[in-house]
């Protein structure tokens, strides 16, 4: 990896901040530098956070409108979209169970307790008794101003569905407006990310002061938890094609292996698309339905990413000591599934914050540590892509297989 890539620069900022904070902790110089670094890091994080609501709203509206058009265009596309919805929700709920079990048997390192003070109090989340009354936004603008992501996402979903059913000319005008807003927000995000090494360094300095060398253990555990959540989504895909797709797991594994290898090596679902299409005949899927389902999957279906985003939110909730009620967990899973649709075409650095922050906010979890996790996202991203490609091929089998094909082949 080139040393001048954004990911490497952000990683260097993280390492430099953690090491400097650890070395200077308890010294007069460390106190002076910390007094400067804290407001710098907060200002950078605020600049990134200010784009979340308009970016998520505009991307979700355009994503829903596009999905509605695809659903009305072909029967196989409608089946694929239905499977997308089912598997996205299933992956999110599986991730909740897997992540909770991992953190139960492998508690956070003691050093993680020092992170709870980073970023101040957690945002408010609906309690188990009033979450339903808060889900419908009586004033969408007020909800957006308060970063209340659940009503904002619901309003975007309804808005996108309604806009997809108006006449062609105004529908295109709405689509162009939402796309223009999204593009504008992406430009702002790129500006903010241009100085990400400085912002991450400033935030990491405070973390290094609190955790010292223990920061490495916390970050390593985080990476393992997210990877296991992605692998759980892969296992779910294999289970679904075995039980519902009526194909032997070994036959499915052989068919999808070339696409999985490309996914791991490139970390790009789009780059894996040709291999995915080539795997279709071995899955009993003809060329025509494969040509519909697989491009849709690459564009809209982020099964492992949604599962990983839930795992990130749950891990940060543990770090900050935030108790999440069962109803709020369910809402977070639904939000993660919906928001994954909004990540279409986004660069990895942009999508990481844009699709995880709403899930955290919906669960009442602080987002101040997300920029630090962005710096080490390269490793989990390999498994996100692996799970997304595997899930897309599973849906191709479930939604596009030919009737009367060979079943349970090995």
XYZ file of C-alpha atoms in Angstrom:
410
model
C 0.000 0.000 0.000
C 1.430 3.390 -0.992
C 2.476 5.632 1.857
C 0.580 8.607 0.452
C -2.850 6.965 0.395
C -5.528 8.470 2.667
C -5.873 5.237 4.659
C -2.164 5.119 5.443
C -2.080 8.795 6.404
C -5.017 8.330 8.755
C -3.395 5.227 10.251
C -0.170 7.169 10.796
C -2.168 9.895 12.513
C -3.741 7.289 14.805
C -0.414 5.662 15.708
C 1.337 8.996 16.216
C -1.436 10.301 18.448
C -1.620 7.139 20.562
C 2.152 6.935 21.026
C 2.566 10.647 21.772
C -0.329 10.651 24.220
C 1.020 7.576 25.990
C 4.573 8.945 26.228
C 3.537 12.431 27.365
C 0.799 11.298 29.782
C 1.200 12.897 33.200
C 3.722 15.487 32.041
C 3.341 19.224 31.769
C 3.946 19.079 28.035
C 1.283 16.407 27.699
C -1.212 18.583 29.548
C -0.489 21.541 27.277
C -0.680 19.486 24.097
C -3.849 17.768 25.338
C -5.495 21.141 25.991
C -4.875 22.016 22.342
C -5.623 18.609 20.870
C -9.013 18.160 22.548
C -10.786 21.147 20.913
C -9.056 20.455 17.581
C -10.306 16.877 17.595
C -13.806 17.936 18.626
C -14.036 20.568 15.887
C -12.949 18.034 13.272
C -15.432 15.453 14.533
C -18.237 18.054 14.533
C -17.382 18.986 10.946
C -17.719 15.340 9.949
C -20.897 14.798 11.962
C -22.690 17.808 10.441
C -22.931 15.997 7.103
C -24.554 12.830 8.473
C -28.239 13.798 8.427
C -28.400 15.448 4.966
C -26.115 12.801 3.456
C -28.041 9.853 4.865
C -31.415 11.379 3.999
C -30.515 12.161 0.375
C -28.748 8.846 -0.228
C -31.551 6.831 1.341
C -34.217 8.628 -0.711
C -32.350 8.029 -3.982
C -31.597 4.441 -2.981
C -35.239 3.683 -2.186
C -36.416 5.353 -5.399
C -33.944 3.313 -7.434
C -34.898 0.078 -5.696
C -38.588 0.759 -6.338
C -37.905 1.267 -10.046
C -35.962 -2.005 -10.229
C -38.714 -3.863 -8.389
C -41.319 -2.731 -10.892
C -39.091 -3.601 -13.855
C -38.853 -7.368 -13.531
C -40.254 -10.141 -11.410
C -36.840 -11.569 -10.614
C -35.673 -8.143 -9.437
C -38.624 -7.969 -7.070
C -37.745 -11.370 -5.634
C -34.133 -10.287 -5.237
C -35.131 -7.126 -3.377
C -37.316 -9.175 -1.062
C -34.411 -11.509 -0.300
C -32.158 -8.499 0.229
C -34.518 -7.184 2.887
C -34.898 -10.555 4.605
C -31.183 -11.341 4.693
C -30.158 -7.829 5.726
C -32.435 -7.986 8.754
C -31.402 -11.565 9.520
C -27.709 -10.655 9.342
C -28.222 -7.704 11.694
C -30.041 -9.803 14.279
C -27.464 -12.582 13.983
C -24.773 -9.964 14.541
C -26.512 -8.831 17.721
C -26.454 -12.378 19.070
C -22.885 -13.123 17.988
C -21.437 -9.829 19.241
C -23.251 -10.067 22.551
C -21.988 -13.624 23.050
C -18.409 -12.669 22.176
C -18.370 -9.758 24.603
C -19.950 -11.942 27.266
C -17.203 -14.564 27.042
C -14.431 -12.100 26.146
C -15.041 -8.921 28.178
C -13.462 -5.614 27.239
C -9.868 -5.093 28.351
C -9.573 -3.021 31.554
C -8.032 -0.190 29.537
C -11.321 0.267 27.654
C -12.940 1.825 30.731
C -10.777 4.911 30.232
C -12.464 5.542 26.872
C -15.880 6.063 28.451
C -15.020 9.670 29.278
C -14.116 10.526 25.670
C -16.635 12.770 23.996
C -18.867 13.506 26.963
C -22.312 12.028 27.640
C -24.017 9.647 25.264
C -26.818 10.900 23.025
C -30.321 10.196 24.184
C -31.941 7.006 22.958
C -35.613 6.073 23.282
C -36.383 3.846 26.238
C -38.105 0.518 25.820
C -41.416 2.104 26.780
C -41.465 5.164 24.538
C -39.473 4.184 21.438
C -42.656 3.480 19.462
C -44.118 6.913 20.214
C -40.915 8.562 18.954
C -40.577 6.658 15.696
C -42.997 8.835 13.685
C -41.514 12.340 13.181
C -44.173 14.954 13.937
C -41.619 17.484 12.678
C -38.964 15.963 10.411
C -36.899 19.155 10.426
C -36.831 19.164 14.228
C -35.819 15.491 14.228
C -32.991 16.258 11.799
C -31.825 19.194 13.923
C -31.712 16.932 16.974
C -29.927 14.134 15.025
C -32.789 11.780 15.884
C -31.888 9.177 13.287
C -34.823 6.777 13.690
C -37.537 9.274 12.648
C -35.225 10.788 10.019
C -34.610 7.380 8.417
C -38.295 6.490 8.553
C -39.241 9.793 6.915
C -36.592 9.267 4.212
C -37.957 5.779 3.548
C -41.553 7.006 3.230
C -40.459 10.034 1.190
C -38.494 7.858 -1.233
C -41.340 5.372 -1.654
C -43.850 8.171 -2.264
C -41.536 9.956 -4.708
C -41.124 6.762 -6.724
C -44.882 6.764 -7.394
C -45.361 10.290 -8.719
C -45.260 11.194 -12.418
C -41.999 10.847 -14.298
C -41.069 14.530 -14.640
C -41.413 15.557 -10.980
C -39.938 12.203 -9.927
C -36.797 12.927 -11.912
C -36.669 16.426 -10.422
C -36.801 15.000 -6.895
C -34.155 12.430 -7.786
C -31.851 15.082 -9.245
C -32.327 17.305 -6.179
C -31.529 14.460 -3.766
C -28.536 13.422 -5.872
C -27.317 17.019 -5.906
C -27.581 17.253 -2.116
C -25.737 13.946 -1.719
C -22.971 15.026 -4.097
C -22.592 18.324 -2.251
C -22.334 16.572 1.109
C -19.752 14.189 -0.329
C -17.615 17.127 -1.417
C -17.786 18.523 2.127
C -16.908 15.123 3.559
C -13.915 14.887 1.226
C -12.757 18.298 2.468
C -13.095 17.146 6.068
C -11.323 13.864 5.347
C -8.464 15.744 3.709
C -7.426 16.872 7.187
C -8.412 13.541 8.768
C -4.832 12.671 9.792
C -4.723 15.821 11.935
C -8.185 15.239 13.403
C -7.499 11.576 14.152
C -4.116 12.477 15.659
C -5.780 15.000 17.976
C -8.448 12.523 19.082
C -5.924 9.696 19.435
C -3.674 11.843 21.617
C -6.380 12.022 24.274
C -7.007 8.299 23.991
C -3.295 7.593 24.345
C -3.173 9.715 27.499
C -6.009 7.703 29.031
C -5.127 4.189 27.856
C -1.383 4.193 27.280
C -0.218 0.898 25.786
C -3.621 -0.659 26.566
C -5.077 1.056 23.480
C -3.577 -1.636 21.232
C -5.461 -4.376 23.070
C -8.778 -2.529 22.791
C -8.344 -1.895 19.066
C -7.266 -5.497 18.429
C -10.347 -6.832 20.212
C -12.543 -4.484 18.194
C -11.080 -5.802 14.929
C -11.686 -9.424 15.970
C -15.294 -8.714 17.010
C -16.138 -7.031 13.699
C -14.467 -9.792 11.679
C -16.453 -12.462 13.530
C -19.687 -10.546 12.871
C -18.859 -10.523 9.143
C -18.062 -14.242 9.196
C -21.390 -14.878 10.936
C -23.068 -13.225 7.937
C -21.120 -15.555 5.628
C -22.289 -18.579 7.625
C -25.863 -17.262 7.411
C -25.575 -17.046 3.610
C -24.319 -20.643 3.397
C -27.124 -21.816 5.657
C -29.799 -20.063 3.619
C -28.699 -21.503 0.278
C -28.433 -24.965 1.815
C -31.882 -24.923 3.407
C -33.873 -22.601 1.139
C -31.822 -22.724 -2.062
C -31.556 -26.524 -2.000
C -27.912 -26.677 -3.016
C -25.212 -28.566 -1.148
C -22.926 -26.234 0.857
C -19.825 -27.755 -0.768
C -21.223 -27.146 -4.250
C -22.021 -23.554 -3.296
C -18.557 -23.122 -1.774
C -16.834 -24.344 -4.947
C -18.940 -22.075 -7.145
C -18.366 -18.893 -5.147
C -14.687 -19.402 -4.281
C -13.219 -17.504 -7.283
C -15.421 -14.473 -6.575
C -14.525 -14.642 -2.891
C -10.807 -14.643 -3.734
C -11.225 -11.519 -5.854
C -13.319 -9.898 -3.112
C -10.623 -10.492 -0.497
C -7.783 -9.351 -2.746
C -9.491 -6.204 -4.085
C -11.881 -5.292 -1.228
C -14.346 -4.328 -3.956
C -17.698 -5.926 -4.678
C -17.773 -4.200 -8.063
C -14.430 -5.742 -9.050
C -15.856 -9.134 -8.056
C -18.923 -8.793 -10.306
C -17.486 -10.538 -13.411
C -16.472 -13.549 -11.314
C -19.890 -13.518 -9.647
C -21.616 -13.627 -13.043
C -19.302 -16.436 -14.151
C -20.265 -18.443 -11.042
C -23.989 -18.243 -11.837
C -24.260 -21.392 -14.027
C -22.671 -23.520 -11.307
C -25.376 -22.196 -8.968
C -28.143 -23.220 -11.352
C -28.854 -19.593 -12.305
C -29.303 -18.720 -15.971
C -27.577 -15.744 -17.579
C -30.662 -13.517 -17.795
C -31.673 -13.587 -14.109
C -28.001 -13.452 -13.070
C -27.632 -10.299 -15.157
C -30.410 -8.719 -13.114
C -29.787 -10.017 -9.608
C -26.003 -9.723 -9.348
C -25.636 -6.068 -10.455
C -28.472 -5.254 -8.048
C -26.650 -7.116 -5.291
C -23.401 -5.251 -5.921
C -25.263 -1.940 -5.900
C -27.747 -2.381 -3.058
C -26.923 -5.422 -0.942
C -24.389 -4.977 1.873
C -25.231 -7.968 4.061
C -21.939 -8.284 5.954
C -21.513 -4.519 6.191
C -24.873 -4.169 7.927
C -23.916 -6.946 10.361
C -20.537 -5.327 11.005
C -22.125 -1.919 11.617
C -24.337 -3.392 14.320
C -21.259 -5.003 15.876
C -19.441 -1.650 15.880
C -22.355 0.041 17.637
C -22.602 -2.718 20.241
C -18.854 -2.640 20.885
C -18.895 1.122 21.391
C -21.913 0.755 23.664
C -19.845 -1.588 25.826
C -16.931 0.847 25.828
C -19.144 3.747 26.934
C -21.201 1.677 29.353
C -24.457 2.304 27.466
C -27.216 -0.191 28.223
C -29.370 -0.852 25.157
C -32.926 -2.055 25.693
C -34.199 -4.923 23.499
C -36.577 -2.630 21.609
C -33.738 -0.193 20.883
C -31.584 -3.094 19.693
C -34.312 -4.091 17.261
C -34.625 -0.520 15.993
C -30.836 -0.346 15.593
C -30.871 -3.535 13.495
C -33.580 -2.143 11.223
C -31.731 1.167 10.875
C -28.496 -0.668 10.024
C -30.292 -2.659 7.317
C -31.898 0.452 5.807
C -28.801 2.625 6.019
C -26.720 -0.021 4.229
C -28.764 0.783 1.115
C -27.578 4.397 1.379
C -23.920 3.369 1.022
C -24.243 2.812 -2.726
C -21.091 3.968 -4.493
C -19.574 5.713 -1.481
C -15.822 5.554 -0.892
C -14.943 3.332 2.068
C -13.765 6.213 4.261
C -16.965 8.166 3.638
C -19.345 5.238 4.032
C -17.748 4.070 7.288
C -18.877 7.145 9.190
C -22.026 7.830 7.169
C -23.575 4.381 7.710
C -22.359 3.603 11.232
C -23.001 6.955 12.920
C -26.798 6.755 12.352
C -26.868 3.253 13.884
C -24.931 4.474 16.933
C -27.110 7.548 17.305
C -30.285 5.469 17.019
C -29.017 3.275 19.884
C -27.849 6.213 21.989
C -24.141 5.410 21.571
C -21.504 8.177 21.270
C -19.763 8.429 17.902
C -16.614 10.218 19.054
C -14.446 7.099 18.704
C -15.546 6.273 15.152
C -12.713 8.281 13.519
C -10.180 6.195 15.448
C -11.827 2.987 14.263
C -11.831 4.336 10.707
C -8.028 4.302 10.841
C -7.980 0.500 11.341
C -10.913 -0.343 9.085
C -8.697 -1.833 6.353
C -8.605 -5.302 7.935
C -12.338 -5.616 8.755
C -13.162 -4.227 5.301
C -11.685 -7.373 3.730
C -14.272 -9.469 5.568
C -17.068 -7.004 4.871
C -16.437 -7.429 1.138
C -16.138 -11.204 1.483
C -19.518 -11.367 3.214
C -21.202 -8.955 0.797
C -20.079 -10.937 -2.271
C -21.058 -14.258 -0.691
C -24.450 -12.852 0.246
C -25.006 -11.541 -3.272
C -24.319 -14.957 -4.772
C -26.626 -16.558 -2.206
C -29.441 -14.254 -3.303
C -28.698 -15.092 -6.943
C -29.372 -18.740 -6.114
C -32.443 -17.968 -4.007
C -34.074 -15.483 -6.393
C -32.852 -16.546 -9.816
C -32.363 -20.309 -9.899
C -33.973 -22.182 -12.727
C -36.895 -24.461 -11.949
C -36.076 -28.121 -12.155
C -32.332 -27.682 -11.793
C -30.197 -30.284 -10.071
C -30.746 -30.140 -6.307
C -28.357 -30.878 -3.507
C -25.486 -31.355 -5.905
C -22.033 -31.924 -4.419
